[in-house]
Structures are given as C-alpha cells and as structure tokens.
The first five atom37 places (N, CA, C, CB, O) and aatype in JSON, in Angstrom:
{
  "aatype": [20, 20, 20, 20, 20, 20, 20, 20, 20, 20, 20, 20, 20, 20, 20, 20, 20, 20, 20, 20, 20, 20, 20, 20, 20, 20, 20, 20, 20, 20, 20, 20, 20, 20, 20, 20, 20, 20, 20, 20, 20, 20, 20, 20, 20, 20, 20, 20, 20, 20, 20, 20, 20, 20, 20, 20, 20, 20, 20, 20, 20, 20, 20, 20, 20, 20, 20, 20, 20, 20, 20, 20, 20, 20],
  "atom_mask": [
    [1, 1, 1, 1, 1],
    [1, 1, 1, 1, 1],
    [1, 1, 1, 1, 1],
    [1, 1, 1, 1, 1],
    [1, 1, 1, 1, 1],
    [1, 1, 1, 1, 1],
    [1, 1, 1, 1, 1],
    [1, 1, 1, 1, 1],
    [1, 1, 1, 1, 1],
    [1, 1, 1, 1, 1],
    [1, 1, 1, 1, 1],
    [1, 1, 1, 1, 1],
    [1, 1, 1, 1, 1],
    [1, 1, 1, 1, 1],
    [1, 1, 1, 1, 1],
    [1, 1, 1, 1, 1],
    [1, 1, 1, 1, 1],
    [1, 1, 1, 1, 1],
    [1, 1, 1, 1, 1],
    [1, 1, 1, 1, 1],
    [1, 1, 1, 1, 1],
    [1, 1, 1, 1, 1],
    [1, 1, 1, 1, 1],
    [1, 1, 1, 1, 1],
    [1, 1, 1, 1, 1],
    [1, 1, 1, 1, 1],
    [1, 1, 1, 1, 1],
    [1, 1, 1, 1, 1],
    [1, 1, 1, 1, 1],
    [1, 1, 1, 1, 1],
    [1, 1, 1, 1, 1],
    [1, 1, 1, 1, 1],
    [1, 1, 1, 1, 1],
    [1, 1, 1, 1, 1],
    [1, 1, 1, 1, 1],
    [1, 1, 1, 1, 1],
    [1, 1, 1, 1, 1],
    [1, 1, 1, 1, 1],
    [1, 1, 1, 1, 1],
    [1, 1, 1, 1, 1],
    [1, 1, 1, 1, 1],
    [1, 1, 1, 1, 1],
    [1, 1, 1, 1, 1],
    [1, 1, 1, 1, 1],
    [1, 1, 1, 1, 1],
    [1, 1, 1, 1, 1],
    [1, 1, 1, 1, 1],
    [1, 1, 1, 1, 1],
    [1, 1, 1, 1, 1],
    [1, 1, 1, 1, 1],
    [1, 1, 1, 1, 1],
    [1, 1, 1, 1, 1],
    [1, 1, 1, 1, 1],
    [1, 1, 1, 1, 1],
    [1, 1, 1, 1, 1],
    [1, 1, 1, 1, 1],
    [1, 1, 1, 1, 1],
    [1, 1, 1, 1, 1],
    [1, 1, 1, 1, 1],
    [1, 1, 1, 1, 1],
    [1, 1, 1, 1, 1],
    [1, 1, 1, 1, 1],
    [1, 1, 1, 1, 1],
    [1, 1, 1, 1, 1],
    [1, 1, 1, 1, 1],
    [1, 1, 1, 1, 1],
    [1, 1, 1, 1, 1],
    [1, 1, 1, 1, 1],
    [1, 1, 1, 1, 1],
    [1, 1, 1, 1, 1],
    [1, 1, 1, 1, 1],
    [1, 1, 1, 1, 1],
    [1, 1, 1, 1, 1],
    [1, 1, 1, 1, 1]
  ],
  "atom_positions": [
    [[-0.19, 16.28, -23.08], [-0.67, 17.55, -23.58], [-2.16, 17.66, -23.27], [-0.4, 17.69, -25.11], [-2.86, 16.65, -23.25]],
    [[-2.65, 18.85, -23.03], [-3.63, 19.0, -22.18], [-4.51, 19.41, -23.76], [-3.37, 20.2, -20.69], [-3.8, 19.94, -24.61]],
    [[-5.79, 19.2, -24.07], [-6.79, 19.24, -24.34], [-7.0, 20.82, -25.18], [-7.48, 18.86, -23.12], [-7.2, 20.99, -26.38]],
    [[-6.86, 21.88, -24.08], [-6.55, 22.89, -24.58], [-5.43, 23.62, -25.7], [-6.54, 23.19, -23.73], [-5.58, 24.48, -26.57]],
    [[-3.86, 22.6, -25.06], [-3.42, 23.12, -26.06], [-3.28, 22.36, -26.82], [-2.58, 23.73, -25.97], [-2.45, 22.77, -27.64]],
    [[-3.81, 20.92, -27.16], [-4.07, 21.16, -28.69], [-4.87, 21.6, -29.69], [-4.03, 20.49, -29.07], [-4.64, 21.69, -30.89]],
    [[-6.19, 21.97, -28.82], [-7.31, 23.21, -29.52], [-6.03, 24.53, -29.87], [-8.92, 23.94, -27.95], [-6.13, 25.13, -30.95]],
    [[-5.29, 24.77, -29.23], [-4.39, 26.13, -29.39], [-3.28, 25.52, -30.15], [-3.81, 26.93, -27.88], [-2.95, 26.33, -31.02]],
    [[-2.75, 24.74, -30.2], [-1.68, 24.81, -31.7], [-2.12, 24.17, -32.69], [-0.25, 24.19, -31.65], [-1.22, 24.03, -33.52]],
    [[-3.61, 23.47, -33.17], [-4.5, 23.27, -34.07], [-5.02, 24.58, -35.16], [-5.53, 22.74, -33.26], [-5.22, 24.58, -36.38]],
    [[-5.12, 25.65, -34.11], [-5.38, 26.8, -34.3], [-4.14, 28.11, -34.84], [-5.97, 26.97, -33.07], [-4.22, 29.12, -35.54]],
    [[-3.17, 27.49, -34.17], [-2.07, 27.9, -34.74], [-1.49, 27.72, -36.36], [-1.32, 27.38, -33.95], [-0.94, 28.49, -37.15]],
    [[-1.89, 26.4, -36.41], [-1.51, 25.51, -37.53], [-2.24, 26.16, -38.86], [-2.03, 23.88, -37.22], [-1.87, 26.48, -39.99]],
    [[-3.61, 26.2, -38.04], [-4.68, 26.49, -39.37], [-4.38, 28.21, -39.64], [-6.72, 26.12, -38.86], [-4.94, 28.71, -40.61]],
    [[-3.89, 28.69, -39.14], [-3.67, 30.15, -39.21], [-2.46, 30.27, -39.76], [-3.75, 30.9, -37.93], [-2.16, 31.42, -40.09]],
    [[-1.56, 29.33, -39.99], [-0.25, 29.18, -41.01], [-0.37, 29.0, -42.27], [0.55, 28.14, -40.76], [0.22, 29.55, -43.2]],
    [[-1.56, 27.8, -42.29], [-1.85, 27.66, -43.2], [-2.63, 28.5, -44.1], [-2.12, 26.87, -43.02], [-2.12, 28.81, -45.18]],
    [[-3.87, 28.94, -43.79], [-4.39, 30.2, -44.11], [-3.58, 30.99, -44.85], [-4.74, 30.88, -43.05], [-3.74, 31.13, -46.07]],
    [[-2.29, 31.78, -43.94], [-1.69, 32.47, -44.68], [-0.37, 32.27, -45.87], [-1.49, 33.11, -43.85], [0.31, 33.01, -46.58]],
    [[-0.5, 30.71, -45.57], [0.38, 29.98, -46.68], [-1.05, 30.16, -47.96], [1.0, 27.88, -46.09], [-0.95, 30.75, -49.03]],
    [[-1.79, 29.74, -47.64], [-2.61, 29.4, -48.78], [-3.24, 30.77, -49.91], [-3.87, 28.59, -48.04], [-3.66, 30.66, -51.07]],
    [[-3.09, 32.11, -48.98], [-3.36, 33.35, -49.54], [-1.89, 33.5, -50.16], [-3.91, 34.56, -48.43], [-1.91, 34.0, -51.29]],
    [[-0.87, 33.23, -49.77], [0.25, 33.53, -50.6], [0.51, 33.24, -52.02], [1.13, 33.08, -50.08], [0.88, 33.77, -53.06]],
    [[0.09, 31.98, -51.44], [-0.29, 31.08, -53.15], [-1.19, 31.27, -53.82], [-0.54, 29.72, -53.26], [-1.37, 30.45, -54.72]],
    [[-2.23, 32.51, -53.66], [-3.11, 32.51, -54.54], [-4.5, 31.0, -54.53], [-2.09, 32.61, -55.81], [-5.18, 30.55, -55.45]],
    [[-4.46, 30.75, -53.51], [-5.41, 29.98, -53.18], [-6.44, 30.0, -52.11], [-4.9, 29.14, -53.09], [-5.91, 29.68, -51.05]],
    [[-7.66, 30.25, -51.99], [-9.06, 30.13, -51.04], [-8.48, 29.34, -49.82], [-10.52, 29.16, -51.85], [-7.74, 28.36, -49.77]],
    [[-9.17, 30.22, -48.67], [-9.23, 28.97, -47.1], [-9.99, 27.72, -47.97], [-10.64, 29.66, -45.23], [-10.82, 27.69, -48.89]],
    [[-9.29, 26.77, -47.22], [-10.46, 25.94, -47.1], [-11.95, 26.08, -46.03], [-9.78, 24.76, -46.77], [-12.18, 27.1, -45.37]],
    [[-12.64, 25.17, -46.03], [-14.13, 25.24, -45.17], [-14.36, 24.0, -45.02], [-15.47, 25.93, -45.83], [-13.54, 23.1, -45.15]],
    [[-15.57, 23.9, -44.73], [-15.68, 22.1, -43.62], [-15.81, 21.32, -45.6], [-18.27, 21.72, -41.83], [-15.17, 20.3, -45.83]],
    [[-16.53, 21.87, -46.58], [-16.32, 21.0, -47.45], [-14.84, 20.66, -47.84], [-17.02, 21.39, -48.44], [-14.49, 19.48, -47.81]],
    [[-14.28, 21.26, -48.07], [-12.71, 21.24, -48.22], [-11.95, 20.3, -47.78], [-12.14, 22.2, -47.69], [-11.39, 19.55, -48.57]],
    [[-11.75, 20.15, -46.08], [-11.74, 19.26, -44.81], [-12.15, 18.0, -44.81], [-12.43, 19.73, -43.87], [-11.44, 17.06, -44.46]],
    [[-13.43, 17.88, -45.24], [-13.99, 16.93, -45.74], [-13.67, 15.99, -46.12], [-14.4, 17.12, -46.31], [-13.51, 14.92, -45.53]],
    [[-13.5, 16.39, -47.59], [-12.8, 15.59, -49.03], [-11.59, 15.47, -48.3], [-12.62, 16.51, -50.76], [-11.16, 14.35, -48.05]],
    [[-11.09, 16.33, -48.0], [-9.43, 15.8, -47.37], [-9.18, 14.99, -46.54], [-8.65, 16.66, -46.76], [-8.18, 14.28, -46.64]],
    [[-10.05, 14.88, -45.47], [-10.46, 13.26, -44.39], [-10.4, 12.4, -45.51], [-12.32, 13.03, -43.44], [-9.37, 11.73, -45.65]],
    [[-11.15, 12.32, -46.18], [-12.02, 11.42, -46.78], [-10.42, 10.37, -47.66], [-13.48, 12.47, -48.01], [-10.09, 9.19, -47.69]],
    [[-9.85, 11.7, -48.25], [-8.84, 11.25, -49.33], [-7.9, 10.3, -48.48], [-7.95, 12.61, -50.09], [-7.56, 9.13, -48.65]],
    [[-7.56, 11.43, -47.3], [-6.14, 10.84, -46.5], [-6.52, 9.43, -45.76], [-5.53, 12.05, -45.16], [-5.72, 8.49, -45.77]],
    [[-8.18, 9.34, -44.92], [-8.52, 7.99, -44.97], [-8.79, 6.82, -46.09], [-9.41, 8.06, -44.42], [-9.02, 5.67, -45.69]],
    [[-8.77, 7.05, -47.14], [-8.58, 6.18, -48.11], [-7.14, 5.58, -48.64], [-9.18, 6.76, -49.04], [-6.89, 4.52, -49.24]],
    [[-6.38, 6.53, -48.25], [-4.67, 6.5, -47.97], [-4.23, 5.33, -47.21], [-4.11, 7.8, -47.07], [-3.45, 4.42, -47.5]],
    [[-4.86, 5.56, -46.26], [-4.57, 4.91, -44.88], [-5.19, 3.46, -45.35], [-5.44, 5.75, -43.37], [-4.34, 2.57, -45.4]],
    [[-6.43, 3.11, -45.67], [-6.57, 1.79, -45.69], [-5.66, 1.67, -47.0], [-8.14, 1.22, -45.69], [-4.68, 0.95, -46.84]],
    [[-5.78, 2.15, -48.06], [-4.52, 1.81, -48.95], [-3.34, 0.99, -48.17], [-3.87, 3.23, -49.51], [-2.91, -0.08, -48.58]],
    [[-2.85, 1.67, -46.94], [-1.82, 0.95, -46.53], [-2.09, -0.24, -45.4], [-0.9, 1.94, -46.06], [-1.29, -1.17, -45.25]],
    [[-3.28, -0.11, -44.66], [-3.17, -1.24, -44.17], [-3.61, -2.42, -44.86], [-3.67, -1.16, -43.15], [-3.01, -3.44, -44.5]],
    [[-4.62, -2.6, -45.89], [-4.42, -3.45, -46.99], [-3.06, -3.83, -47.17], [-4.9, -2.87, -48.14], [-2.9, -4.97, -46.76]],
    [[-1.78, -3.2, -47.75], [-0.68, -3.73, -48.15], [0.03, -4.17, -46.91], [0.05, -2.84, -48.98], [1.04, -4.88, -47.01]],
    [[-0.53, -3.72, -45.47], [0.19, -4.5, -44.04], [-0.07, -6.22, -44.1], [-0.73, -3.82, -42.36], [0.61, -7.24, -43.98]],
    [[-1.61, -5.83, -44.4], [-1.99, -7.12, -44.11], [-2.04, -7.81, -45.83], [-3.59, -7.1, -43.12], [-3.05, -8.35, -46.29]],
    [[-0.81, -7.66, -46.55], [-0.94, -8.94, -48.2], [-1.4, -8.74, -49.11], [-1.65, -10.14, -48.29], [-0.93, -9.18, -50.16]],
    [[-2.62, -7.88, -49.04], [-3.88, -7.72, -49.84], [-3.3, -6.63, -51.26], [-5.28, -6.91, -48.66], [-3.82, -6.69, -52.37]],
    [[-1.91, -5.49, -50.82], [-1.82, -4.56, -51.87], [-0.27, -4.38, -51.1], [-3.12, -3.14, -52.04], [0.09, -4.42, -49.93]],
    [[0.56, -4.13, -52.64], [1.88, -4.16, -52.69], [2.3, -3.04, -52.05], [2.37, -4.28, -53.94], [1.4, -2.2, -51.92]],
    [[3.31, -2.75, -51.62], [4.07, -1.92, -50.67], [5.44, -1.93, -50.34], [3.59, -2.06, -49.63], [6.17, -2.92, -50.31]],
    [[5.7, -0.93, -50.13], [7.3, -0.95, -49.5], [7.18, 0.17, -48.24], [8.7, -0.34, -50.87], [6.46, 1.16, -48.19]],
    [[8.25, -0.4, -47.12], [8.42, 0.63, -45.89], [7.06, 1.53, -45.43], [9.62, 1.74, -46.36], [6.86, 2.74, -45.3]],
    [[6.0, -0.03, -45.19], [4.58, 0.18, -44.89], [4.2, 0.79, -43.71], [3.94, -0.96, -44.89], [3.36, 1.66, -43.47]],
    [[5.45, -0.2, -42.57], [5.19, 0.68, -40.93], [5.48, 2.46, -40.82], [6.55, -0.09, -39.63], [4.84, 3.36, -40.27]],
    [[6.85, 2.47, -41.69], [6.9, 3.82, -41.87], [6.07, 4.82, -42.3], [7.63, 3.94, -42.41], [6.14, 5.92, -41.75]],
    [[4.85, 4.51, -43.73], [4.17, 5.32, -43.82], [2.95, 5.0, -43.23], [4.19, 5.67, -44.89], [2.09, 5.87, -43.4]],
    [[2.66, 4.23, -42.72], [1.44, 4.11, -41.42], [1.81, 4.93, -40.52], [1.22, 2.69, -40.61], [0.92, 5.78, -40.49]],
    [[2.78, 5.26, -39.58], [2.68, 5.74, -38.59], [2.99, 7.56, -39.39], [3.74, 4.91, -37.39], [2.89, 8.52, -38.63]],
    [[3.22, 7.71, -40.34], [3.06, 8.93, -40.98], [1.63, 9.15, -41.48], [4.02, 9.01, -42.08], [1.13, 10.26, -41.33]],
    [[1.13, 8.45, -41.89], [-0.38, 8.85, -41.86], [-1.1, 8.79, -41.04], [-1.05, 8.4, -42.5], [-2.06, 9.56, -41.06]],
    [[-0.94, 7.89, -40.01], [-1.34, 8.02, -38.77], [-1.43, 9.21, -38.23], [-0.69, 7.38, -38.08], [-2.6, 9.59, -38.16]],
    [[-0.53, 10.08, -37.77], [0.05, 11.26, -37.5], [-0.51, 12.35, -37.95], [1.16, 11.29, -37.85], [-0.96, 13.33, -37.36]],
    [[-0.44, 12.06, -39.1], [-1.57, 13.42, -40.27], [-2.72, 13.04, -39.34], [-2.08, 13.01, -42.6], [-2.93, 13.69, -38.31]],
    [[-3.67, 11.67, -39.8], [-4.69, 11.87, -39.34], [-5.34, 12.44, -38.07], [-4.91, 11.08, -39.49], [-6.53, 12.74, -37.94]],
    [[-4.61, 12.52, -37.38], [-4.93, 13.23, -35.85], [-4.88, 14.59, -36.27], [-3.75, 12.94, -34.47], [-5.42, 15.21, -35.35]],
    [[-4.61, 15.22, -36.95], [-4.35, 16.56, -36.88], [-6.07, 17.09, -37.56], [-2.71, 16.99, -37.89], [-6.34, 18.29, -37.69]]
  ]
}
C-alpha cells in the first residue's frame, strides 16, 4: 500500500468517526484527545509485553499483541 493511500483511508476513518462521534452526542477529538489516547493504548501495549516476557499475568498474549499492535499503527 502506497503511502498515499493510507493518508486517504486514515482520512476516511477519521471522517467515520467524526460522524459516529456527533451521533453520540460527543466532541471531535483534537491532537490533545489523540494524545492521551497514544499515550493510554501505549501503556496497553507494554501492559502486554510485560506479561510476554513473565513480569505480569496474562492469557492469549500473542493474540492481543498483534491486536494492539494493529490499533497502534492507525
């Protein structure tokens, strides 16, 4: 996938969302918003590789690694 279109279905995405989020009676988000939400979903993420590597309990760890993985690119 070329560069462009994932600037163009990034853009797609956020424009779904948008209008998911006015449905519900809820504000766009903005870069603070985004932010905190990196911030949360990377704290997620070491949550789980901690429990890859012993350190914190877990179940069906590869599975939600490569699901947060996934988020995180987006």
């Amino acid at each position: 996938m070329e560069f462009k279109e994932i600037i163009k279905r990034a853009r797609e995405i956020q424009t779904v969302y948008r209008s998911f989020n006015k449905k519900s009676g809820h504000k766009n988000w903005g870069a603070s918003e985004y932010a905190q939400g990196l911030v949360g979903d990377v704290g997620d993420l070491m949550k789980l590789i901690m429990a890859k590597n012993n350190l914190r309990n877990g179940t069906d760890i590869d599975k939600k690694l490569a699901h947060e993985l996934s988020g995180q690119s987006w």
